Coordinates of C-alpha atoms and ligand atoms in Angstrom, one line a residue:
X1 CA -28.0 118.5 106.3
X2 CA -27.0 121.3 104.6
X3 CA -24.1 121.6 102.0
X4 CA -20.9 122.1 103.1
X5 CA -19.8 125.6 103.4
X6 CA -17.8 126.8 100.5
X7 CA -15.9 130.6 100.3
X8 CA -13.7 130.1 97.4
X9 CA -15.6 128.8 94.7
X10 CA -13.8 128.3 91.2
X11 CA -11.0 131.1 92.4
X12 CA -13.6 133.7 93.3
X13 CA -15.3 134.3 96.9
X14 CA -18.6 133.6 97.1
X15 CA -21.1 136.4 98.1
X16 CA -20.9 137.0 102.5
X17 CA -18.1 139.1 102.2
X18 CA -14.4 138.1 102.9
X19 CA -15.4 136.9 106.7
X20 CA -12.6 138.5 108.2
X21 CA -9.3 137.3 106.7
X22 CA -7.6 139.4 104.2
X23 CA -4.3 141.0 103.0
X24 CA -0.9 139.4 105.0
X25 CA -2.8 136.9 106.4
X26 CA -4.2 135.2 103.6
X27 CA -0.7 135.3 101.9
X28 CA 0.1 133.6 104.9
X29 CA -2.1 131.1 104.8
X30 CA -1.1 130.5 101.3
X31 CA 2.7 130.5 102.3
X32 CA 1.4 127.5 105.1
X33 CA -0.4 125.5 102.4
X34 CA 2.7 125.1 100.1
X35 CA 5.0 124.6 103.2
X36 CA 3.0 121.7 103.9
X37 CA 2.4 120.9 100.3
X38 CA 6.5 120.7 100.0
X39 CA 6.9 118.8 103.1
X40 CA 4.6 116.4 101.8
X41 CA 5.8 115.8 98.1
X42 CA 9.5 115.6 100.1
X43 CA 8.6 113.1 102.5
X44 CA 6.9 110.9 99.6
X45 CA 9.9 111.1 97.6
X46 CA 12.6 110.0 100.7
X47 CA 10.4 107.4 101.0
X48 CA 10.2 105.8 97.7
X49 CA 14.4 106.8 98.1
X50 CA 14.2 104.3 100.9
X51 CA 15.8 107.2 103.0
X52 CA 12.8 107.1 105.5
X53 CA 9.7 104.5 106.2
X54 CA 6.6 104.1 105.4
X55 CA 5.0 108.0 105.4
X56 CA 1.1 108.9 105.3
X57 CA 0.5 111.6 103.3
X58 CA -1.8 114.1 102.9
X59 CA -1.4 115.9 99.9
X60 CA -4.6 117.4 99.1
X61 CA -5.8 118.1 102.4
X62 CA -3.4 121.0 103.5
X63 CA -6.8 123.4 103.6
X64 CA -8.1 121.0 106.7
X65 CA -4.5 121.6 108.7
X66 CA -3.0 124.8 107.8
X67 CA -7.0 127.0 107.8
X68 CA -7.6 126.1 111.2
X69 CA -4.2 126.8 112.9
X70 CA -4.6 129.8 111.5
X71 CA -7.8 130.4 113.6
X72 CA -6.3 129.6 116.7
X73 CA -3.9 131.7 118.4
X74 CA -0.2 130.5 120.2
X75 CA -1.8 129.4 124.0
X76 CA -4.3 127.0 122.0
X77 CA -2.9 123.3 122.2
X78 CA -3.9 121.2 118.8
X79 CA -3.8 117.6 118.8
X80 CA -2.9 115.5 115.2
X81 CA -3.5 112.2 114.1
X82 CA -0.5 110.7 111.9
X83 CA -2.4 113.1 109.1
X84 CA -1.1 116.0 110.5
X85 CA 2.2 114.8 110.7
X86 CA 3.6 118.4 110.0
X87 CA 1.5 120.8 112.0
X88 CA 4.2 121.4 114.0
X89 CA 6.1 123.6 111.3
X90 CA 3.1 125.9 111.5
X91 CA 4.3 126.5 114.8
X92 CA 8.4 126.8 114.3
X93 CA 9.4 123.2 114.6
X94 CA 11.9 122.4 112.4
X95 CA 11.0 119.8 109.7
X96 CA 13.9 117.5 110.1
X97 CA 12.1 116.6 113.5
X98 CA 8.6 115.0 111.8
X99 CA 11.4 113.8 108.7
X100 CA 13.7 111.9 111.4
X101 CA 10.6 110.6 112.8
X102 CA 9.5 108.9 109.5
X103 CA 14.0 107.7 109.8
X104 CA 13.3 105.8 112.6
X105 CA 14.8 108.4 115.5
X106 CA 13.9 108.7 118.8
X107 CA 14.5 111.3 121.3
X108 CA 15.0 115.1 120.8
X109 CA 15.8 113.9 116.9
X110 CA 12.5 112.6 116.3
X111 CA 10.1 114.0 118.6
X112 CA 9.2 117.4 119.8
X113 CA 8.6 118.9 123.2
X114 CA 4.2 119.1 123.5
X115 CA 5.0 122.1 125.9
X116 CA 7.4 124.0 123.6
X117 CA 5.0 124.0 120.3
X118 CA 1.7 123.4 122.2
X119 CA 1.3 120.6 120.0
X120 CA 0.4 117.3 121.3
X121 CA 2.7 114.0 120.3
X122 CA 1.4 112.6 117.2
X123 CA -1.4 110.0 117.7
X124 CA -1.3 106.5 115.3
X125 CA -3.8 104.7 117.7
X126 CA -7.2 105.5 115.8
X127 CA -9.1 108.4 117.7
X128 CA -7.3 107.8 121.0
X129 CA -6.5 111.5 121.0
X130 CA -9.7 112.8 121.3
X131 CA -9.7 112.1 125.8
X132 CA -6.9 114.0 125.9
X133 CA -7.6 117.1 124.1
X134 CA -11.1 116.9 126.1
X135 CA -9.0 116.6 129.2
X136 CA -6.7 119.5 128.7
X137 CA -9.4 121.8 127.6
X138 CA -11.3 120.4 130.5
X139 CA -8.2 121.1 132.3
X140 CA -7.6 124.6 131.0
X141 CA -11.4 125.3 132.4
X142 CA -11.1 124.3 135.9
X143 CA -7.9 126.2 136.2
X144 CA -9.0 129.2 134.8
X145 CA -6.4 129.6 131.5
X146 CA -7.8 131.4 128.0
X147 CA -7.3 128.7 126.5
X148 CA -8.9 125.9 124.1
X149 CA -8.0 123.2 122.3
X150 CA -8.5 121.8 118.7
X151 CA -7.8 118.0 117.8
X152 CA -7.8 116.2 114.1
X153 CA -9.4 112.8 113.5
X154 CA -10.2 111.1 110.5
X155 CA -13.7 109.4 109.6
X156 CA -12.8 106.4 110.6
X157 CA -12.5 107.6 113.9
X158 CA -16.0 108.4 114.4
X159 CA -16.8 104.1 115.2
X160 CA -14.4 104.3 118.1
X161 CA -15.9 104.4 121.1
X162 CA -13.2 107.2 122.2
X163 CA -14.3 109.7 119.7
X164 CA -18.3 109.3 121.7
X165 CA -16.4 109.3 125.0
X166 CA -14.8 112.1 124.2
X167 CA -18.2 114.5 122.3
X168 CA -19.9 113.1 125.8
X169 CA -17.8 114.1 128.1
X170 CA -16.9 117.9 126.4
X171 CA -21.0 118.8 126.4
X172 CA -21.7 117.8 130.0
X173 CA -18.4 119.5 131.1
X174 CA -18.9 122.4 128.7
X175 CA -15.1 121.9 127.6
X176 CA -13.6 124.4 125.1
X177 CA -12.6 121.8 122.7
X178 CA -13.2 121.8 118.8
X179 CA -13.2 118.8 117.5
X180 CA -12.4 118.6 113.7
X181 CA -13.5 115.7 111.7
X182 CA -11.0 115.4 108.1
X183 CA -14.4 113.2 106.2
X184 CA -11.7 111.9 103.6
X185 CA -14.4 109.5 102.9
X186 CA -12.1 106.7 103.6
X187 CA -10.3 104.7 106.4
X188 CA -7.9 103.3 104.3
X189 CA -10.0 100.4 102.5
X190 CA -13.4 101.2 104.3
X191 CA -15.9 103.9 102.5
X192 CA -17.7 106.6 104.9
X193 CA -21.4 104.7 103.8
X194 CA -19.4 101.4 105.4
X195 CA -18.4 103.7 108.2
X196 CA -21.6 105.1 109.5
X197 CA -25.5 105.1 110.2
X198 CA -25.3 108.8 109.3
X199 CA -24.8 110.1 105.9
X200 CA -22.6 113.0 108.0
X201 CA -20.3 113.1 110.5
X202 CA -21.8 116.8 111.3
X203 CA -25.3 115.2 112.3
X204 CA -23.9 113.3 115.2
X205 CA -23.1 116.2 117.3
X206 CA -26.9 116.7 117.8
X207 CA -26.2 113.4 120.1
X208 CA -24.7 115.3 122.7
X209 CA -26.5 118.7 122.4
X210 CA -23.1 119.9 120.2
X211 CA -23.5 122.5 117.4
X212 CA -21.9 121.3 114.7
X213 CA -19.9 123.1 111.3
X214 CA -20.2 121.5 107.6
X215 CA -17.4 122.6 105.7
X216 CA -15.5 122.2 102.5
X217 CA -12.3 120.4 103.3
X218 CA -10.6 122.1 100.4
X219 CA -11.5 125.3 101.3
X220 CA -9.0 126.7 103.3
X221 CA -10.9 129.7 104.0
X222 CA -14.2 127.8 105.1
X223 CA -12.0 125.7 107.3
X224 CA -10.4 129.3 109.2
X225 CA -13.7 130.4 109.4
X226 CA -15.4 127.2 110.8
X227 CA -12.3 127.0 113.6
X228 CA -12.4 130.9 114.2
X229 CA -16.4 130.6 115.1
X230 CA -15.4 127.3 117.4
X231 CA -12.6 128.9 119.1
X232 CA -14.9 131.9 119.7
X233 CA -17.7 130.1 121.2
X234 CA -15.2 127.9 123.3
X235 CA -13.3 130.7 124.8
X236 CA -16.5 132.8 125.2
X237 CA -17.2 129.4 127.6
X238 CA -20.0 127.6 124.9
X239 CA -18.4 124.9 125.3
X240 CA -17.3 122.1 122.2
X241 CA -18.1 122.5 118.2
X242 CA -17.8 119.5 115.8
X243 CA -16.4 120.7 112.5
X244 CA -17.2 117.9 110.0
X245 CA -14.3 119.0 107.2
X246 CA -15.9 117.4 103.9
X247 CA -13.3 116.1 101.5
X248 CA -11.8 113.0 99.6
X249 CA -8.8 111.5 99.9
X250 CA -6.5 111.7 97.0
X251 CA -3.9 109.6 97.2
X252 CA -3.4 106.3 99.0
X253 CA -3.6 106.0 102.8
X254 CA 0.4 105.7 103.1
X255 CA 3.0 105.1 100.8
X256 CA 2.4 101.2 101.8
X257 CA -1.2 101.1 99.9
X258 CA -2.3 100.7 96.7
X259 CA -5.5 102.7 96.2
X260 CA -6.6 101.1 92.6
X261 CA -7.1 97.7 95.0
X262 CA -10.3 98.6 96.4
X263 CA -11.5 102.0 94.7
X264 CA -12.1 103.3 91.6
X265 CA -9.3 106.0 90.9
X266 CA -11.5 108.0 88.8
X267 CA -13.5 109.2 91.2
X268 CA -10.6 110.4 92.9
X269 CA -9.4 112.1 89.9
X270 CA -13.0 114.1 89.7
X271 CA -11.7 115.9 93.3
X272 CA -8.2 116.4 92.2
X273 CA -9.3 120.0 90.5
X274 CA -10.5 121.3 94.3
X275 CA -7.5 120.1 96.1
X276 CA -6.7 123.6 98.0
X277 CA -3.0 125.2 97.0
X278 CA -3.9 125.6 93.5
X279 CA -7.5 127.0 94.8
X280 CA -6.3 129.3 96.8
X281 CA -3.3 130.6 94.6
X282 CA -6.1 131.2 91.7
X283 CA -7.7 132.8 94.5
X284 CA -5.4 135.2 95.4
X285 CA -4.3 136.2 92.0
X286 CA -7.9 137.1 91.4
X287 CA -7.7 139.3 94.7
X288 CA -4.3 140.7 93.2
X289 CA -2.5 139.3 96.7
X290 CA -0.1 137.1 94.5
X291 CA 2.0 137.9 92.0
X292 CA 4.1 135.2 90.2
X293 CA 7.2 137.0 91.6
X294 CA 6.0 136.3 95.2
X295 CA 4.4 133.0 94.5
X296 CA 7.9 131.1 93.2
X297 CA 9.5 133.0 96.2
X298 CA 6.9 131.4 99.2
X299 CA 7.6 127.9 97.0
X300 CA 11.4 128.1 96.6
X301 CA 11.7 129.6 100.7
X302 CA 10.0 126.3 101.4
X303 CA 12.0 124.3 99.0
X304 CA 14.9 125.7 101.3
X305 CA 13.3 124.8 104.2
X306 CA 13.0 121.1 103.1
X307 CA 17.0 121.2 101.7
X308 CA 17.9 122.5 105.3
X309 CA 16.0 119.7 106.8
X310 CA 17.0 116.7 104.6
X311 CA 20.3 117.7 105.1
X312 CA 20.0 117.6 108.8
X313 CA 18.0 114.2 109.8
X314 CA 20.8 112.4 107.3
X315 CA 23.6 114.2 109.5
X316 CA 22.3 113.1 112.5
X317 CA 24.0 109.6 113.4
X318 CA 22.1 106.2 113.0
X319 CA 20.9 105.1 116.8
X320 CA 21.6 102.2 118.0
X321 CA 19.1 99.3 119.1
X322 CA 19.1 100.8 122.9
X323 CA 17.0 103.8 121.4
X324 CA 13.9 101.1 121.8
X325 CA 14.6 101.5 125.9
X326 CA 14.6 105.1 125.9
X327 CA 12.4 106.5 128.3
X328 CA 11.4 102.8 129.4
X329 CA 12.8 102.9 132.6
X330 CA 13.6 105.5 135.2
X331 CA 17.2 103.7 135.7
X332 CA 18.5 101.0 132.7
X333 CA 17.2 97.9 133.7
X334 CA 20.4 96.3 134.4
X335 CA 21.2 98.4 137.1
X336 CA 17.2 97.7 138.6
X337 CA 17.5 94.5 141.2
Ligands
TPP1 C1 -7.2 101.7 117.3 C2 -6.7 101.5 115.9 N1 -7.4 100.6 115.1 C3 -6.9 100.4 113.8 C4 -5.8 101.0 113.4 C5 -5.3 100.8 112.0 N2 -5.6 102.0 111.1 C6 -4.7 102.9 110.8 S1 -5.2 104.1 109.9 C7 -6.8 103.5 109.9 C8 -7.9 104.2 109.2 C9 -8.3 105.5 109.8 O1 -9.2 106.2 109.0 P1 -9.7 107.6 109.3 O2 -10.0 107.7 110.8 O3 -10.7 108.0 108.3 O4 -8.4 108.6 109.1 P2 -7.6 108.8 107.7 O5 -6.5 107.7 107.7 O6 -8.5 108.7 106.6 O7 -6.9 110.1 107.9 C10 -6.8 102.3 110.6 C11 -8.1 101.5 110.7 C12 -5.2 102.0 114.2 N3 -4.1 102.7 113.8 N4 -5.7 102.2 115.5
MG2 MG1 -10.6 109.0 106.5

């Protein structure tokens, strides 16, 4: 296998040219990275505030979420693990709904509308996911819609027998589906060499006749370009692309694990320098995109976004225990004979 593919190296693009993204757009993409970014180091904080649960973050791996929904366009559906627990802001939902989520909320307070955002509920169940964004690519095909359909999944989720289901079933039906792999190079205690047969996830698509991506997980700009080659192959009816997204995760799995149990921390601290904000500021200073005037205003816009949205999940009122029959029967089951 090849190395992954890396654009920015050390704050300066590497020689292939700028592969199509440039000017607005990549301030945008940089404006999506700290939004996430912001959401994350928020939702850490509420939690060790006790103000919401347990939270998994992701800091570190913002290039892997924010690079390809930037590839896709509106009419594409994505589908997130609990890793990508704040796509949905790419795409206009308000971050008190993923916050009041982490609180405990049900209903319209802690979920979103899949229809609305295009973006599928949020999936906890290891690889479970992956039918269903076959499905409604699959879906999408038979009906005739421009449309594909991108879902997430960690490592881990590549020894589930969904994730095989799932590349199986997109190559014989020729589904426009991307599937992209976050290679964190854990599952919470379990390394990627405890994980696998393969020393790649990307080597697997050969299995079912796939071609498959290597990419640099902290690369935002490799991970646009990866999804932007997928989506064009799907939509051009090629069918499915596995992107294998290669990077490490940096902090614990959630804010309920303690990382220093089972790995050495140093190693983690040799990837800390990559992880993708900081790369792709230093990247677009060097391209004269980002001057520190602009730069504090994209952070403090989404320091205001996070206020607004603390601010609302603690106004909305505590449920009550009925929330946990919400949705669990067509009439309340006192009423039922
Ligand atoms: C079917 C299933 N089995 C086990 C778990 C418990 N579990 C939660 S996260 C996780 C690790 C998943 O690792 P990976 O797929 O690499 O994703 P990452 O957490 O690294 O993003 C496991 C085993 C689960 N949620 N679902
Ligand atoms: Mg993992």
């Amino acid at each position: 296998m090849d190395d992954p593919l890396r654009i920015i190296g050390d704050g300066v693009q590497s020689p292939g040219g700028d592969m199509g993204l440039r000017g607005n757009a990549l301030v945008k993409l940089f404006s999506w990275l700290v939004l996430l970014r912001t959401f994350d180091e928020r939702a850490v904080a509420l939690q060790r505030q006790g103000r919401i649960g347990t939270y998994p973050t992701f800091w570190g791996e913002e290039a892997t979420q924010a690079g390809p929904l930037l590839a896709l366009r509106d009419e594409d559906w994505v589908f997130p693990s609990y890793r990508q627990n704040a796509i949905g802001l790419l795409r206009g939902l308000p971050a008190s709904v993923p916050l009041a989520y982490r609180r405990g909320y049900g209903g319209s307070h802690g979920f979103w509308n899949p229809r609305r955002y295009r973006v599928a509920p949020m999936c906890v169940p290891i690889g479970t996911h992956l039918p269903h964004a076959v499905g409604l690519a699959w879906a999408a095909k038979l009906r005739g819609e421009d449309l594909c359909s991108l879902v997430w999944f960690g490592d881990g989720a590549t020894s589930e027998g969904d994730f095989h289901e799932a590349m199986n079933f997109a190559s014989v039906f020729a589904a426009p589906v991307i599937f992209f792999c976050v290679n964190n190079q854990w599952a919470i205690s379990t390394p990627f060499s405890r994980q696998s047969g393969t020393a790649t996830v990307a080597e697997k698509a050969a299995a079912y006749a796939m071609p498959a991506l290597r990419v640099d997980g902290f690369d935002p700009l490799a991970c646009w370009w990866a999804t932007r080659e997928a989506a064009e192959r799907a939509l051009a009816g090629g069918g499915p692309t596995l992107i294998e997204a290669v990077t490490y995760r940096l902090g614990p799995h959630a804010t309920a694990d303690d990382p220093t149990l089972y790995r050495d921390e140093s190693e983690a601290a040799r990837y800390r320098s990559l992880e993708p904000v900081g790369r792709m500021a230093a990247y677009l200073r060097r391209q004269e995109l980002l001057s520190a005037e602009l730069e504090e205003e994209i952070r403090a816009e989404a320091r205001a976004v996070l206020d607004q949205a603390v601010a609302d999940m603690e106004s909305i009122p505590q449920p009550g225990a009925e929330i946990m029959f919400e949705h669990l029967y067509a009439a309340p089951p006192l009423n039922r004979r």
